[in-house]
């Protein structure tokens, strides 16, 4: 009986000590998130919520494209050039041209009215960019943006403000 009691205590001790404070706590929180508010032009306080997304690094490794669609078909593209890289804290200026002639920009497509908006001014700030905790080939990027965009004929203007969290892309 003493052996059984000793084995039980040993097992319980190993179980408790195996859960130490150095366990990783930087796993993705609740998965990817994207939210934005669009106002002006064909949008009136439109609340954009994530339907599907794709974040891809350019073949040259110097650009990052984030393409998002909501459940109603409205689409937003954020294209980040290589100026200052993609590290946490980097602020991308809309219209900035990098050394490879890539321009940081955004395109918004309102499917219901067939109007596309092209960014004129604004910023995209990277608030976090870290290695994916369970896939060393990927990174997780988060950020916030505030952009003014106009239709191609200049007759409609919209403002888009929002954020994205934990969007995965291949490094």
Short mmCIF file of C-alpha atoms in Angstrom, two decimals:
data_model
loop_
_atom_site.label_atom_id
_atom_site.label_comp_id
_atom_site.label_asym_id
_atom_site.label_seq_id
_atom_site.Cartn_x
_atom_site.Cartn_y
_atom_site.Cartn_z
CA UNK A 1 0.00 0.00 0.00
CA UNK A 2 2.90 2.34 0.78
CA UNK A 3 4.31 1.80 -2.74
CA UNK A 4 0.97 2.71 -4.32
CA UNK A 5 0.71 5.83 -2.17
CA UNK A 6 4.32 6.82 -3.03
CA UNK A 7 3.68 6.31 -6.78
CA UNK A 8 0.50 8.41 -6.59
CA UNK A 9 2.33 11.26 -4.82
CA UNK A 10 5.23 11.04 -7.29
CA UNK A 11 2.84 11.17 -10.27
CA UNK A 12 0.92 14.11 -8.82
CA UNK A 13 4.18 15.98 -8.10
CA UNK A 14 5.43 15.45 -11.66
CA UNK A 15 2.12 16.68 -13.04
CA UNK A 16 2.24 19.86 -10.95
CA UNK A 17 5.89 20.66 -11.73
CA UNK A 18 5.47 20.03 -15.46
CA UNK A 19 3.21 23.09 -15.65
CA UNK A 20 5.83 25.70 -14.90
CA UNK A 21 5.66 29.46 -15.36
CA UNK A 22 7.94 29.34 -18.41
CA UNK A 23 5.20 27.80 -20.53
CA UNK A 24 4.55 29.90 -23.62
CA UNK A 25 1.72 32.39 -23.29
CA UNK A 26 2.06 34.10 -26.67
CA UNK A 27 -0.26 31.84 -28.63
CA UNK A 28 -2.74 33.58 -30.93
CA UNK A 29 -5.50 34.98 -28.75
CA UNK A 30 -8.77 34.37 -30.54
CA UNK A 31 -7.60 34.03 -34.11
CA UNK A 32 -7.41 36.74 -36.75
CA UNK A 33 -9.49 39.89 -36.41
CA UNK A 34 -10.23 42.80 -38.72
CA UNK A 35 -12.65 45.64 -38.13
CA UNK A 36 -13.14 48.94 -39.88
CA UNK A 37 -15.61 51.77 -40.12
CA UNK A 38 -16.21 53.37 -43.53
CA UNK A 39 -17.96 56.69 -43.90
CA UNK A 40 -18.55 58.86 -46.95
CA UNK A 41 -19.15 58.21 -50.62
CA UNK A 42 -21.38 55.15 -50.93
CA UNK A 43 -20.78 54.20 -47.27
CA UNK A 44 -22.72 55.56 -44.30
CA UNK A 45 -21.09 54.42 -41.04
CA UNK A 46 -20.53 51.01 -42.62
CA UNK A 47 -19.13 48.50 -40.13
CA UNK A 48 -16.75 46.15 -41.94
CA UNK A 49 -16.18 42.80 -40.21
CA UNK A 50 -13.75 40.06 -41.23
CA UNK A 51 -15.15 37.44 -43.59
CA UNK A 52 -11.96 36.10 -45.19
CA UNK A 53 -8.42 37.36 -45.58
CA UNK A 54 -5.09 36.63 -47.20
CA UNK A 55 -1.83 38.25 -46.14
CA UNK A 56 1.09 37.62 -48.50
CA UNK A 57 4.66 38.75 -48.61
CA UNK A 58 5.85 39.70 -52.11
CA UNK A 59 8.13 37.32 -53.99
CA UNK A 60 10.97 39.79 -53.47
CA UNK A 61 10.30 39.78 -49.71
CA UNK A 62 10.02 43.57 -49.70
CA UNK A 63 6.25 44.08 -49.80
CA UNK A 64 3.25 42.87 -47.82
CA UNK A 65 -0.29 42.73 -49.16
CA UNK A 66 -3.29 42.27 -46.86
CA UNK A 67 -6.53 41.51 -48.72
CA UNK A 68 -9.77 41.31 -46.73
CA UNK A 69 -13.39 40.65 -47.69
CA UNK A 70 -16.46 40.85 -45.50
CA UNK A 71 -19.55 38.65 -45.72
CA UNK A 72 -21.35 41.19 -47.94
CA UNK A 73 -18.55 41.19 -50.54
CA UNK A 74 -16.97 44.55 -49.75
CA UNK A 75 -13.19 44.21 -50.12
CA UNK A 76 -10.23 46.13 -48.72
CA UNK A 77 -6.62 45.81 -49.84
CA UNK A 78 -3.72 47.24 -47.85
CA UNK A 79 -0.39 47.21 -49.70
CA UNK A 80 2.72 47.97 -47.65
CA UNK A 81 6.04 48.74 -49.31
CA UNK A 82 9.45 48.13 -47.74
CA UNK A 83 10.14 51.63 -46.37
CA UNK A 84 11.28 51.06 -42.74
CA UNK A 85 10.39 47.34 -42.99
CA UNK A 86 7.54 45.63 -41.15
CA UNK A 87 8.71 45.73 -37.54
CA UNK A 88 6.51 46.67 -34.60
CA UNK A 89 6.00 50.43 -34.39
CA UNK A 90 6.57 51.14 -38.09
CA UNK A 91 4.20 53.74 -39.55
CA UNK A 92 3.54 53.41 -43.29
CA UNK A 93 2.52 56.61 -45.10
CA UNK A 94 -0.01 56.25 -47.92
CA UNK A 95 1.67 57.31 -51.17
CA UNK A 96 5.22 56.60 -49.97
CA UNK A 97 7.44 55.17 -52.73
CA UNK A 98 10.25 52.83 -51.64
CA UNK A 99 13.63 52.23 -53.30
CA UNK A 100 12.08 49.51 -55.52
CA UNK A 101 9.33 51.95 -56.68
CA UNK A 102 6.54 50.19 -54.74
CA UNK A 103 3.86 52.53 -53.35
CA UNK A 104 2.10 52.00 -50.01
CA UNK A 105 -1.62 52.23 -50.82
CA UNK A 106 -5.11 50.93 -50.19
CA UNK A 107 -8.03 50.00 -52.44
CA UNK A 108 -11.63 49.67 -51.22
CA UNK A 109 -14.26 47.99 -53.39
CA UNK A 110 -17.97 48.51 -52.69
CA UNK A 111 -19.49 45.55 -54.51
CA UNK A 112 -23.10 46.67 -54.00
CA UNK A 113 -22.55 49.89 -55.98
CA UNK A 114 -19.56 48.78 -58.12
CA UNK A 115 -17.50 51.76 -56.90
CA UNK A 116 -13.79 51.43 -56.11
CA UNK A 117 -11.91 53.88 -53.91
CA UNK A 118 -8.16 54.51 -54.13
CA UNK A 119 -6.21 55.86 -51.17
CA UNK A 120 -5.14 59.51 -51.21
CA UNK A 121 -3.77 60.10 -47.70
CA UNK A 122 -3.40 58.27 -44.42
CA UNK A 123 -1.28 55.89 -42.40
CA UNK A 124 -0.99 52.21 -41.58
CA UNK A 125 0.77 51.52 -38.27
CA UNK A 126 2.18 48.09 -37.44
CA UNK A 127 1.43 47.57 -33.74
CA UNK A 128 2.87 44.05 -33.52
CA UNK A 129 4.75 41.67 -35.81
CA UNK A 130 5.96 38.44 -34.25
CA UNK A 131 6.80 34.86 -35.09
CA UNK A 132 3.82 32.51 -35.09
CA UNK A 133 4.07 30.44 -31.88
CA UNK A 134 3.22 27.13 -33.56
CA UNK A 135 4.57 27.64 -37.11
CA UNK A 136 8.11 28.98 -37.52
CA UNK A 137 7.43 29.60 -41.23
CA UNK A 138 4.78 32.22 -40.44
CA UNK A 139 4.49 35.56 -38.69
CA UNK A 140 1.49 37.26 -37.07
CA UNK A 141 0.95 40.94 -37.84
CA UNK A 142 -1.35 43.45 -36.14
CA UNK A 143 -1.94 47.10 -36.88
CA UNK A 144 -4.23 50.08 -37.20
CA UNK A 145 -5.02 52.40 -40.09
CA UNK A 146 -6.72 55.68 -40.93
CA UNK A 147 -7.11 56.33 -44.67
CA UNK A 148 -8.95 58.76 -46.95
CA UNK A 149 -9.78 57.34 -50.39
CA UNK A 150 -11.58 58.64 -53.49
CA UNK A 151 -13.34 57.11 -56.46
CA UNK A 152 -11.35 57.16 -59.68
CA UNK A 153 -13.40 60.08 -61.05
CA UNK A 154 -12.94 61.99 -57.78
CA UNK A 155 -16.67 62.47 -57.18
CA UNK A 156 -16.87 60.24 -54.08
CA UNK A 157 -14.61 60.22 -51.02
CA UNK A 158 -14.66 57.85 -48.06
CA UNK A 159 -12.73 57.58 -44.81
CA UNK A 160 -11.76 54.20 -43.43
CA UNK A 161 -10.49 53.72 -39.90
CA UNK A 162 -9.84 50.39 -38.22
CA UNK A 163 -7.49 47.69 -37.05
CA UNK A 164 -6.34 44.15 -37.71
CA UNK A 165 -4.96 41.57 -35.30
CA UNK A 166 -3.00 38.34 -35.60
CA UNK A 167 -3.13 38.04 -39.41
CA UNK A 168 -0.80 35.20 -40.44
CA UNK A 169 1.54 35.37 -43.42
CA UNK A 170 4.41 33.20 -44.67
CA UNK A 171 7.77 34.65 -43.80
#
